[in-house]
Amino acid sequence: MFFLAYYLFTICGNLLVVITIIYFKQLHMPTNYLILSLAVADLFVGILVFPFSMAFTVFSCWHHEGLFCKIRGCFDVTLSTASILNLCYISIDRYYAVCQPLTYKSKINYHVIGIMILVSWGVSALIGIGITVAGFNQGKCEERCFIDALISTTLACIFSFYIPVIIMLCIYLRIFLVAQRQVRSIQSTCQSTMSRATVSKMETKATKTLAIVMGIFILCWTPYFIFLIFQPLTFDVTPVAVIETLNWLALSNSMLNPLIYAFFYSWFRAAFRLIITGKIFQGDFTKTKLF
């Protein structure tokens, strides 16, 4: 029952984001296409990876070695990496929007966003196929392929997680510092107590948003990638329960991304209400002003 709720929430949440961005023309902008790409990656994590992971959890991969595990591993690595790289590109987009607003539209346009999306999916596919071909499968590898597995796993972890997370941390730290400086500048010109209180709330909300974004991302993914790096070096058989717990914790980020990157925006919430209540089936709302 738990897995079913997990599965449905991930699919429904990301599908809602996909429909929202595609349907409402006001949301057809470069930034939202990155969010759309992220939602598609997370949607396929729910559709393709979750069933394999649930089967693995229930039956154990050791009883289905070969093609089953290779397919599961390829989907898992490819789609999870695509999700992470899209998150990284979203942080880059936010950096230019906040830190370089005057040149934002010239630097972040449809062409650039298209390249970002293609790179995200292309690199993800290469990593997913590469790590599968190397024979690495959830830390289990025969002696003859130990070196290949160790090298491929280390490189995959570096490009799939460590480099993106370092980029994201640096960017969000920079955004936070710039935002604080802008708030202080505005605050220095405010004369009324109410204005100062409003600015203070803005600063608090910005801080909480950035903390939630990075906090949940790191909480979900760090334990899994630390395990992937160090597990081949232990030469011990890791309990399946530990592997699955870390794997499901990482996959939960695909369930939480719609909440973090979509539900925080008031125009998305307005669009969601129109979709959930079925109003979009009662007329043409594609040109509805959401903000």
PDB file of C-alpha atoms in Angstrom:
ATOM      1  CA  MET A   1       0.000   0.000   0.000  1.00  0.00           C
ATOM      2  CA  PHE A   2       2.873   2.334   0.849  1.00  0.00           C
ATOM      3  CA  PHE A   3       4.606   1.663  -2.461  1.00  0.00           C
ATOM      4  CA  LEU A   4       1.357   2.184  -4.361  1.00  0.00           C
ATOM      5  CA  ALA A   5       0.788   5.600  -2.732  1.00  0.00           C
ATOM      6  CA  TYR A   6       4.433   6.478  -3.408  1.00  0.00           C
ATOM      7  CA  TYR A   7       4.053   5.434  -7.039  1.00  0.00           C
ATOM      8  CA  LEU A   8       0.777   7.288  -7.657  1.00  0.00           C
ATOM      9  CA  PHE A   9       1.885  10.493  -5.949  1.00  0.00           C
ATOM     10  CA  THR A  10       5.074  10.646  -8.028  1.00  0.00           C
ATOM     11  CA  ILE A  11       3.242  10.069 -11.306  1.00  0.00           C
ATOM     12  CA  CYS A  12       0.291  12.355 -10.564  1.00  0.00           C
ATOM     13  CA  GLY A  13       2.443  15.203  -9.206  1.00  0.00           C
ATOM     14  CA  ASN A  14       4.823  15.269 -12.148  1.00  0.00           C
ATOM     15  CA  LEU A  15       2.063  14.669 -14.702  1.00  0.00           C
ATOM     16  CA  LEU A  16       0.250  17.677 -13.278  1.00  0.00           C
ATOM     17  CA  VAL A  17       3.346  19.829 -13.824  1.00  0.00           C
ATOM     18  CA  VAL A  18       3.752  18.545 -17.409  1.00  0.00           C
ATOM     19  CA  ILE A  19       0.104  19.241 -18.312  1.00  0.00           C
ATOM     20  CA  THR A  20       0.218  22.679 -16.678  1.00  0.00           C
ATOM     21  CA  ILE A  21       3.258  23.906 -18.617  1.00  0.00           C
ATOM     22  CA  ILE A  22       2.102  22.447 -21.929  1.00  0.00           C
ATOM     23  CA  TYR A  23      -1.524  23.636 -21.661  1.00  0.00           C
ATOM     24  CA  PHE A  24      -1.196  27.226 -20.407  1.00  0.00           C
ATOM     25  CA  LYS A  25       0.464  29.456 -23.010  1.00  0.00           C
ATOM     26  CA  GLN A  26       1.529  32.016 -20.418  1.00  0.00           C
ATOM     27  CA  LEU A  27       3.878  29.383 -18.984  1.00  0.00           C
ATOM     28  CA  HIS A  28       5.630  28.837 -22.327  1.00  0.00           C
ATOM     29  CA  MET A  29       8.901  30.472 -21.319  1.00  0.00           C
ATOM     30  CA  PRO A  30      12.514  29.258 -21.177  1.00  0.00           C
ATOM     31  CA  THR A  31      12.651  28.728 -17.400  1.00  0.00           C
ATOM     32  CA  ASN A  32       9.515  26.607 -17.369  1.00  0.00           C
ATOM     33  CA  TYR A  33      10.817  24.345 -20.127  1.00  0.00           C
ATOM     34  CA  LEU A  34      13.603  23.335 -17.752  1.00  0.00           C
ATOM     35  CA  ILE A  35      10.993  22.568 -15.115  1.00  0.00           C
ATOM     36  CA  LEU A  36       9.065  20.635 -17.784  1.00  0.00           C
ATOM     37  CA  SER A  37      12.171  18.589 -18.608  1.00  0.00           C
ATOM     38  CA  LEU A  38      12.677  17.905 -14.894  1.00  0.00           C
ATOM     39  CA  ALA A  39       9.037  16.824 -14.516  1.00  0.00           C
ATOM     40  CA  VAL A  40       9.327  14.498 -17.548  1.00  0.00           C
ATOM     41  CA  ALA A  41      12.446  12.878 -16.061  1.00  0.00           C
ATOM     42  CA  ASP A  42      10.748  12.440 -12.680  1.00  0.00           C
ATOM     43  CA  LEU A  43       7.572  11.192 -14.376  1.00  0.00           C
ATOM     44  CA  PHE A  44       9.510   8.455 -16.151  1.00  0.00           C
ATOM     45  CA  VAL A  45      11.272   7.628 -12.888  1.00  0.00           C
ATOM     46  CA  GLY A  46       7.803   6.938 -11.511  1.00  0.00           C
ATOM     47  CA  ILE A  47       6.582   5.028 -14.576  1.00  0.00           C
ATOM     48  CA  LEU A  48       9.703   2.986 -15.410  1.00  0.00           C
ATOM     49  CA  VAL A  49      11.994   2.865 -12.368  1.00  0.00           C
ATOM     50  CA  PHE A  50       9.459   2.495  -9.557  1.00  0.00           C
ATOM     51  CA  PRO A  51       7.885  -0.768 -10.867  1.00  0.00           C
ATOM     52  CA  PHE A  52      11.328  -2.353 -11.296  1.00  0.00           C
ATOM     53  CA  SER A  53      12.387  -1.117  -7.854  1.00  0.00           C
ATOM     54  CA  MET A  54       9.189  -2.455  -6.269  1.00  0.00           C
ATOM     55  CA  ALA A  55       9.756  -5.826  -7.967  1.00  0.00           C
ATOM     56  CA  PHE A  56      13.353  -5.809  -6.749  1.00  0.00           C
ATOM     57  CA  THR A  57      12.252  -4.978  -3.198  1.00  0.00           C
ATOM     58  CA  VAL A  58       9.647  -7.739  -3.163  1.00  0.00           C
ATOM     59  CA  PHE A  59      11.453 -10.517  -5.056  1.00  0.00           C
ATOM     60  CA  SER A  60      15.135  -9.466  -4.771  1.00  0.00           C
ATOM     61  CA  CYS A  61      17.269  -8.888  -7.850  1.00  0.00           C
ATOM     62  CA  TRP A  62      19.367 -11.940  -7.106  1.00  0.00           C
ATOM     63  CA  HIS A  63      16.492 -14.101  -8.402  1.00  0.00           C
ATOM     64  CA  HIS A  64      16.250 -12.141 -11.662  1.00  0.00           C
ATOM     65  CA  GLU A  65      19.842 -11.595 -12.668  1.00  0.00           C
ATOM     66  CA  GLY A  66      20.671 -10.670 -16.241  1.00  0.00           C
ATOM     67  CA  LEU A  67      18.377  -8.679 -18.486  1.00  0.00           C
ATOM     68  CA  PHE A  68      15.914  -7.694 -15.734  1.00  0.00           C
ATOM     69  CA  CYS A  69      18.575  -6.080 -13.565  1.00  0.00           C
ATOM     70  CA  LYS A  70      20.368  -4.475 -16.509  1.00  0.00           C
ATOM     71  CA  ILE A  71      17.169  -2.817 -17.717  1.00  0.00           C
ATOM     72  CA  ARG A  72      16.335  -1.678 -14.221  1.00  0.00           C
ATOM     73  CA  GLY A  73      19.840  -0.324 -13.659  1.00  0.00           C
ATOM     74  CA  CYS A  74      19.935   1.489 -17.008  1.00  0.00           C
ATOM     75  CA  PHE A  75      16.566   3.198 -16.446  1.00  0.00           C
ATOM     76  CA  ASP A  76      17.449   4.024 -12.847  1.00  0.00           C
ATOM     77  CA  VAL A  77      20.814   5.638 -13.607  1.00  0.00           C
ATOM     78  CA  THR A  78      19.703   7.425 -16.795  1.00  0.00           C
ATOM     79  CA  LEU A  79      16.507   8.972 -15.452  1.00  0.00           C
ATOM     80  CA  SER A  80      17.890   9.807 -12.015  1.00  0.00           C
ATOM     81  CA  THR A  81      20.897  11.502 -13.618  1.00  0.00           C
ATOM     82  CA  ALA A  82      18.595  13.423 -15.977  1.00  0.00           C
ATOM     83  CA  SER A  83      16.607  14.617 -12.965  1.00  0.00           C
ATOM     84  CA  ILE A  84      19.753  15.782 -11.150  1.00  0.00           C
ATOM     85  CA  LEU A  85      21.236  17.529 -14.204  1.00  0.00           C
ATOM     86  CA  ASN A  86      17.950  19.329 -14.849  1.00  0.00           C
ATOM     87  CA  LEU A  87      18.014  20.534 -11.247  1.00  0.00           C
ATOM     88  CA  CYS A  88      21.541  21.801 -11.844  1.00  0.00           C
ATOM     89  CA  TYR A  89      20.509  23.729 -14.968  1.00  0.00           C
ATOM     90  CA  ILE A  90      17.532  25.206 -13.103  1.00  0.00           C
ATOM     91  CA  SER A  91      19.969  26.585 -10.520  1.00  0.00           C
ATOM     92  CA  ILE A  92      22.047  28.122 -13.350  1.00  0.00           C
ATOM     93  CA  ASP A  93      18.903  29.714 -14.774  1.00  0.00           C
ATOM     94  CA  ARG A  94      18.012  31.137 -11.346  1.00  0.00           C
ATOM     95  CA  TYR A  95      21.545  32.506 -10.976  1.00  0.00           C
ATOM     96  CA  TYR A  96      21.245  34.630 -14.117  1.00  0.00           C
ATOM     97  CA  ALA A  97      17.693  35.689 -13.204  1.00  0.00           C
ATOM     98  CA  VAL A  98      18.689  36.946  -9.744  1.00  0.00           C
ATOM     99  CA  CYS A  99      22.338  37.950 -10.135  1.00  0.00           C
ATOM    100  CA  GLN A 100      22.348  39.257 -13.718  1.00  0.00           C
ATOM    101  CA  PRO A 101      18.748  40.365 -14.392  1.00  0.00           C
ATOM    102  CA  LEU A 102      19.680  42.911 -17.068  1.00  0.00           C
ATOM    103  CA  THR A 103      21.346  40.311 -19.310  1.00  0.00           C
ATOM    104  CA  TYR A 104      19.123  37.385 -18.323  1.00  0.00           C
ATOM    105  CA  LYS A 105      16.857  37.360 -21.390  1.00  0.00           C
ATOM    106  CA  SER A 106      19.777  37.613 -23.793  1.00  0.00           C
ATOM    107  CA  LYS A 107      21.778  34.833 -22.136  1.00  0.00           C
ATOM    108  CA  ILE A 108      18.967  32.438 -21.204  1.00  0.00           C
ATOM    109  CA  ASN A 109      16.809  32.068 -24.309  1.00  0.00           C
ATOM    110  CA  TYR A 110      15.001  29.172 -26.006  1.00  0.00           C
ATOM    111  CA  HIS A 111      18.135  28.125 -27.896  1.00  0.00           C
ATOM    112  CA  VAL A 112      20.244  27.954 -24.720  1.00  0.00           C
ATOM    113  CA  ILE A 113      17.494  26.122 -22.823  1.00  0.00           C
ATOM    114  CA  GLY A 114      17.222  23.617 -25.682  1.00  0.00           C
ATOM    115  CA  ILE A 115      20.962  22.927 -25.472  1.00  0.00           C
ATOM    116  CA  MET A 116      20.734  22.518 -21.675  1.00  0.00           C
ATOM    117  CA  ILE A 117      17.935  19.967 -22.027  1.00  0.00           C
ATOM    118  CA  LEU A 118      19.729  18.043 -24.783  1.00  0.00           C
ATOM    119  CA  VAL A 119      22.953  17.944 -22.749  1.00  0.00           C
ATOM    120  CA  SER A 120      21.063  16.766 -19.648  1.00  0.00           C
ATOM    121  CA  TRP A 121      19.435  13.857 -21.438  1.00  0.00           C
ATOM    122  CA  GLY A 122      22.433  13.042 -23.633  1.00  0.00           C
ATOM    123  CA  VAL A 123      24.908  12.861 -20.760  1.00  0.00           C
ATOM    124  CA  SER A 124      22.385  10.911 -18.677  1.00  0.00           C
ATOM    125  CA  ALA A 125      21.915   8.329 -21.423  1.00  0.00           C
ATOM    126  CA  LEU A 126      25.676   7.913 -21.867  1.00  0.00           C
ATOM    127  CA  ILE A 127      26.195   7.432 -18.117  1.00  0.00           C
ATOM    128  CA  GLY A 128      23.252   5.042 -17.818  1.00  0.00           C
ATOM    129  CA  ILE A 129      24.322   2.880 -20.753  1.00  0.00           C
ATOM    130  CA  GLY A 130      27.999   3.049 -19.774  1.00  0.00           C
ATOM    131  CA  ILE A 131      27.516   1.918 -16.199  1.00  0.00           C
ATOM    132  CA  THR A 132      25.193  -0.885 -17.343  1.00  0.00           C
ATOM    133  CA  VAL A 133      27.654  -2.144 -19.960  1.00  0.00           C
ATOM    134  CA  ALA A 134      30.426  -2.130 -17.352  1.00  0.00           C
ATOM    135  CA  GLY A 135      28.414  -4.725 -15.467  1.00  0.00           C
ATOM    136  CA  PHE A 136      27.902  -2.791 -12.246  1.00  0.00           C
ATOM    137  CA  ASN A 137      24.602  -3.615 -10.616  1.00  0.00           C
ATOM    138  CA  GLN A 138      23.749  -2.242  -7.180  1.00  0.00           C
ATOM    139  CA  GLY A 139      27.245  -2.843  -5.862  1.00  0.00           C
ATOM    140  CA  LYS A 140      27.260  -6.548  -6.870  1.00  0.00           C
ATOM    141  CA  CYS A 141      29.985  -7.531  -9.323  1.00  0.00           C
ATOM    142  CA  GLU A 142      32.077 -10.570 -10.079  1.00  0.00           C
ATOM    143  CA  GLU A 143      35.817 -10.413  -9.433  1.00  0.00           C
ATOM    144  CA  ARG A 144      36.760 -10.199 -13.114  1.00  0.00           C
ATOM    145  CA  CYS A 145      34.904  -6.918 -13.581  1.00  0.00           C
ATOM    146  CA  PHE A 146      35.770  -5.297 -10.254  1.00  0.00           C
ATOM    147  CA  ILE A 147      38.130  -2.681 -11.732  1.00  0.00           C
ATOM    148  CA  ASP A 148      35.713  -1.783 -14.536  1.00  0.00           C
ATOM    149  CA  ALA A 149      32.852  -1.509 -12.074  1.00  0.00           C
ATOM    150  CA  LEU A 150      34.863   0.631  -9.666  1.00  0.00           C
ATOM    151  CA  ILE A 151      36.014   3.016 -12.395  1.00  0.00           C
ATOM    152  CA  SER A 152      32.607   3.288 -14.053  1.00  0.00           C
ATOM    153  CA  THR A 153      30.822   3.754 -10.730  1.00  0.00           C
ATOM    154  CA  THR A 154      33.248   6.422  -9.561  1.00  0.00           C
ATOM    155  CA  LEU A 155      33.015   8.344 -12.835  1.00  0.00           C
ATOM    156  CA  ALA A 156      29.231   8.006 -12.888  1.00  0.00           C
ATOM    157  CA  CYS A 157      28.970   9.322  -9.329  1.00  0.00           C
ATOM    158  CA  ILE A 158      31.249  12.249 -10.116  1.00  0.00           C
ATOM    159  CA  PHE A 159      29.344  13.344 -13.222  1.00  0.00           C
ATOM    160  CA  SER A 160      25.864  12.351 -12.017  1.00  0.00           C
ATOM    161  CA  PHE A 161      26.030  13.801  -8.531  1.00  0.00           C
ATOM    162  CA  TYR A 162      29.185  15.334  -7.092  1.00  0.00           C
ATOM    163  CA  ILE A 163      29.891  17.876  -9.846  1.00  0.00           C
ATOM    164  CA  PRO A 164      26.214  18.946 -10.142  1.00  0.00           C
ATOM    165  CA  VAL A 165      25.787  19.234  -6.366  1.00  0.00           C
ATOM    166  CA  ILE A 166      28.937  21.344  -5.983  1.00  0.00           C
ATOM    167  CA  ILE A 167      27.732  23.612  -8.799  1.00  0.00           C
ATOM    168  CA  MET A 168      24.303  23.895  -7.204  1.00  0.00           C
ATOM    169  CA  LEU A 169      25.689  24.665  -3.745  1.00  0.00           C
ATOM    170  CA  CYS A 170      27.969  27.399  -5.103  1.00  0.00           C
ATOM    171  CA  ILE A 171      25.198  28.907  -7.231  1.00  0.00           C
ATOM    172  CA  TYR A 172      22.544  28.902  -4.511  1.00  0.00           C
ATOM    173  CA  LEU A 173      25.021  30.372  -2.030  1.00  0.00           C
ATOM    174  CA  ARG A 174      25.784  33.132  -4.527  1.00  0.00           C
ATOM    175  CA  ILE A 175      22.064  33.708  -5.137  1.00  0.00           C
ATOM    176  CA  PHE A 176      21.384  33.896  -1.407  1.00  0.00           C
ATOM    177  CA  LEU A 177      24.185  36.428  -0.839  1.00  0.00           C
ATOM    178  CA  VAL A 178      23.036  38.598  -3.758  1.00  0.00           C
ATOM    179  CA  ALA A 179      19.412  38.395  -2.617  1.00  0.00           C
ATOM    180  CA  GLN A 180      20.398  39.430   0.905  1.00  0.00           C
ATOM    181  CA  ARG A 181      22.366  42.365  -0.451  1.00  0.00           C
ATOM    182  CA  GLN A 182      19.399  43.452  -2.560  1.00  0.00           C
ATOM    183  CA  VAL A 183      17.044  43.163   0.423  1.00  0.00           C
ATOM    184  CA  ARG A 184      19.369  45.252   2.596  1.00  0.00           C
ATOM    185  CA  SER A 185      19.530  47.875  -0.157  1.00  0.00           C
ATOM    186  CA  ILE A 186      15.741  48.012  -0.332  1.00  0.00           C
ATOM    187  CA  GLN A 187      15.465  47.967   3.436  1.00  0.00           C
ATOM    188  CA  SER A 188      17.746  50.977   3.785  1.00  0.00           C
ATOM    189  CA  THR A 189      15.320  53.023   1.699  1.00  0.00           C
ATOM    190  CA  CYS A 190      12.235  51.900   3.604  1.00  0.00           C
ATOM    191  CA  GLN A 191      10.936  54.409   6.112  1.00  0.00           C
ATOM    192  CA  SER A 192       7.829  52.758   7.499  1.00  0.00           C
ATOM    193  CA  THR A 193       7.794  49.893   9.971  1.00  0.00           C
ATOM    194  CA  MET A 194       5.368  47.972   7.780  1.00  0.00           C
ATOM    195  CA  SER A 195       7.727  48.205   4.794  1.00  0.00           C
ATOM    196  CA  ARG A 196      10.621  46.925   6.878  1.00  0.00           C
ATOM    197  CA  ALA A 197       8.474  44.044   8.127  1.00  0.00           C
ATOM    198  CA  THR A 198       7.509  43.161   4.542  1.00  0.00           C
ATOM    199  CA  VAL A 199      11.147  43.132   3.432  1.00  0.00           C
ATOM    200  CA  SER A 200      12.070  41.001   6.424  1.00  0.00           C
ATOM    201  CA  LYS A 201       9.424  38.465   5.416  1.00  0.00           C
ATOM    202  CA  MET A 202      10.810  38.451   1.869  1.00  0.00           C
ATOM    203  CA  GLU A 203      14.284  37.667   3.173  1.00  0.00           C
ATOM    204  CA  THR A 204      12.987  34.919   5.449  1.00  0.00           C
ATOM    205  CA  LYS A 205      10.992  33.300   2.635  1.00  0.00           C
ATOM    206  CA  ALA A 206      13.977  33.378   0.265  1.00  0.00           C
ATOM    207  CA  THR A 207      16.183  31.785   2.916  1.00  0.00           C
ATOM    208  CA  LYS A 208      13.658  29.034   3.653  1.00  0.00           C
ATOM    209  CA  THR A 209      13.103  28.290  -0.033  1.00  0.00           C
ATOM    210  CA  LEU A 210      16.808  27.854  -0.760  1.00  0.00           C
ATOM    211  CA  ALA A 211      17.263  25.796   2.406  1.00  0.00           C
ATOM    212  CA  ILE A 212      14.383  23.485   1.421  1.00  0.00           C
ATOM    213  CA  VAL A 213      15.591  23.112  -2.174  1.00  0.00           C
ATOM    214  CA  MET A 214      19.138  22.088  -1.296  1.00  0.00           C
ATOM    215  CA  GLY A 215      18.285  20.397   1.998  1.00  0.00           C
ATOM    216  CA  ILE A 216      15.824  17.910   0.491  1.00  0.00           C
ATOM    217  CA  PHE A 217      18.029  17.284  -2.550  1.00  0.00           C
ATOM    218  CA  ILE A 218      21.111  16.530  -0.420  1.00  0.00           C
ATOM    219  CA  LEU A 219      19.101  14.497   2.109  1.00  0.00           C
ATOM    220  CA  CYS A 220      17.673  12.287  -0.634  1.00  0.00           C
ATOM    221  CA  TRP A 221      20.740  11.703  -2.769  1.00  0.00           C
ATOM    222  CA  THR A 222      23.905  12.002  -0.638  1.00  0.00           C
ATOM    223  CA  PRO A 223      23.568   8.714   1.335  1.00  0.00           C
ATOM    224  CA  TYR A 224      23.033   6.726  -1.876  1.00  0.00           C
ATOM    225  CA  PHE A 225      26.025   8.176  -3.724  1.00  0.00           C
ATOM    226  CA  ILE A 226      28.309   7.849  -0.694  1.00  0.00           C
ATOM    227  CA  PHE A 227      27.298   4.194  -0.560  1.00  0.00           C
ATOM    228  CA  LEU A 228      28.031   3.723  -4.288  1.00  0.00           C
ATOM    229  CA  ILE A 229      31.539   5.118  -3.883  1.00  0.00           C
ATOM    230  CA  PHE A 230      32.584   3.146  -0.807  1.00  0.00           C
ATOM    231  CA  GLN A 231      30.655  -0.111  -1.129  1.00  0.00           C
ATOM    232  CA  PRO A 232      32.933  -1.717  -3.802  1.00  0.00           C
ATOM    233  CA  LEU A 233      35.928  -1.056  -1.542  1.00  0.00           C
ATOM    234  CA  THR A 234      34.535  -2.976   1.437  1.00  0.00           C
ATOM    235  CA  PHE A 235      34.465  -6.424  -0.228  1.00  0.00           C
ATOM    236  CA  ASP A 236      31.493  -7.204   2.031  1.00  0.00           C
ATOM    237  CA  VAL A 237      28.002  -8.167   0.941  1.00  0.00           C
ATOM    238  CA  THR A 238      25.729  -5.266   1.839  1.00  0.00           C
ATOM    239  CA  PRO A 239      22.289  -6.290   3.176  1.00  0.00           C
ATOM    240  CA  VAL A 240      19.597  -5.878   0.549  1.00  0.00           C
ATOM    241  CA  ALA A 241      17.470  -3.898   3.033  1.00  0.00           C
ATOM    242  CA  VAL A 242      20.196  -1.238   3.315  1.00  0.00           C
ATOM    243  CA  ILE A 243      20.545  -0.944  -0.461  1.00  0.00           C
ATOM    244  CA  GLU A 244      16.804  -0.648  -0.957  1.00  0.00           C
ATOM    245  CA  THR A 245      16.374   1.928   1.810  1.00  0.00           C
ATOM    246  CA  LEU A 246      19.021   4.159   0.264  1.00  0.00           C
ATOM    247  CA  ASN A 247      17.611   3.604  -3.220  1.00  0.00           C
ATOM    248  CA  TRP A 248      14.049   4.537  -2.216  1.00  0.00           C
ATOM    249  CA  LEU A 249      15.309   7.563  -0.305  1.00  0.00           C
ATOM    250  CA  ALA A 250      17.048   8.761  -3.480  1.00  0.00           C
ATOM    251  CA  LEU A 251      14.019   8.045  -5.664  1.00  0.00           C
ATOM    252  CA  SER A 252      11.792  10.011  -3.289  1.00  0.00           C
ATOM    253  CA  ASN A 253      13.369  13.186  -4.666  1.00  0.00           C
ATOM    254  CA  SER A 254      11.387  12.604  -7.871  1.00  0.00           C
ATOM    255  CA  MET A 255       8.218  12.595  -5.785  1.00  0.00           C
ATOM    256  CA  LEU A 256       9.179  15.768  -3.906  1.00  0.00           C
ATOM    257  CA  ASN A 257      10.419  17.820  -6.885  1.00  0.00           C
ATOM    258  CA  PRO A 258       6.906  18.865  -8.003  1.00  0.00           C
ATOM    259  CA  LEU A 259       6.278  20.228  -4.514  1.00  0.00           C
ATOM    260  CA  ILE A 260       9.575  22.111  -4.402  1.00  0.00           C
ATOM    261  CA  TYR A 261       9.832  23.499  -7.924  1.00  0.00           C
ATOM    262  CA  ALA A 262       6.180  23.956  -8.840  1.00  0.00           C
ATOM    263  CA  PHE A 263       3.947  24.303  -5.803  1.00  0.00           C
ATOM    264  CA  PHE A 264       6.082  27.196  -4.517  1.00  0.00           C
ATOM    265  CA  TYR A 265       4.886  29.362  -7.404  1.00  0.00           C
ATOM    266  CA  SER A 266       1.462  30.975  -7.096  1.00  0.00           C
ATOM    267  CA  TRP A 267       0.781  30.796 -10.856  1.00  0.00           C
ATOM    268  CA  PHE A 268       1.341  27.023 -10.787  1.00  0.00           C
ATOM    269  CA  ARG A 269      -1.064  26.681  -7.902  1.00  0.00           C
ATOM    270  CA  ALA A 270      -3.679  28.642  -9.856  1.00  0.00           C
ATOM    271  CA  ALA A 271      -3.151  26.363 -12.870  1.00  0.00           C
ATOM    272  CA  PHE A 272      -3.368  23.250 -10.705  1.00  0.00           C
ATOM    273  CA  ARG A 273      -6.732  24.357  -9.332  1.00  0.00           C
ATOM    274  CA  LEU A 274      -8.093  24.782 -12.867  1.00  0.00           C
ATOM    275  CA  ILE A 275      -6.901  21.297 -13.827  1.00  0.00           C
ATOM    276  CA  ILE A 276      -7.909  19.463 -10.653  1.00  0.00           C
ATOM    277  CA  THR A 277     -11.402  21.007 -10.602  1.00  0.00           C
ATOM    278  CA  GLY A 278     -11.869  20.065 -14.272  1.00  0.00           C
ATOM    279  CA  LYS A 279     -12.508  23.630 -15.453  1.00  0.00           C
ATOM    280  CA  ILE A 280     -10.123  23.227 -18.391  1.00  0.00           C
ATOM    281  CA  PHE A 281     -12.627  20.747 -19.865  1.00  0.00           C
ATOM    282  CA  GLN A 282     -15.395  23.348 -19.740  1.00  0.00           C
ATOM    283  CA  GLY A 283     -13.802  25.836 -22.135  1.00  0.00           C
ATOM    284  CA  ASP A 284     -10.580  27.216 -23.583  1.00  0.00           C
ATOM    285  CA  PHE A 285      -8.373  28.345 -20.698  1.00  0.00           C
ATOM    286  CA  THR A 286      -5.048  28.182 -22.565  1.00  0.00           C
ATOM    287  CA  LYS A 287      -4.701  31.980 -22.534  1.00  0.00           C
ATOM    288  CA  THR A 288      -5.747  32.375 -18.892  1.00  0.00           C
ATOM    289  CA  LYS A 289      -3.697  34.981 -17.013  1.00  0.00           C
ATOM    290  CA  LEU A 290      -2.082  33.107 -14.152  1.00  0.00           C
ATOM    291  CA  PHE A 291       0.106  36.003 -12.927  1.00  0.00           C
TER     292      PHE A 291
END
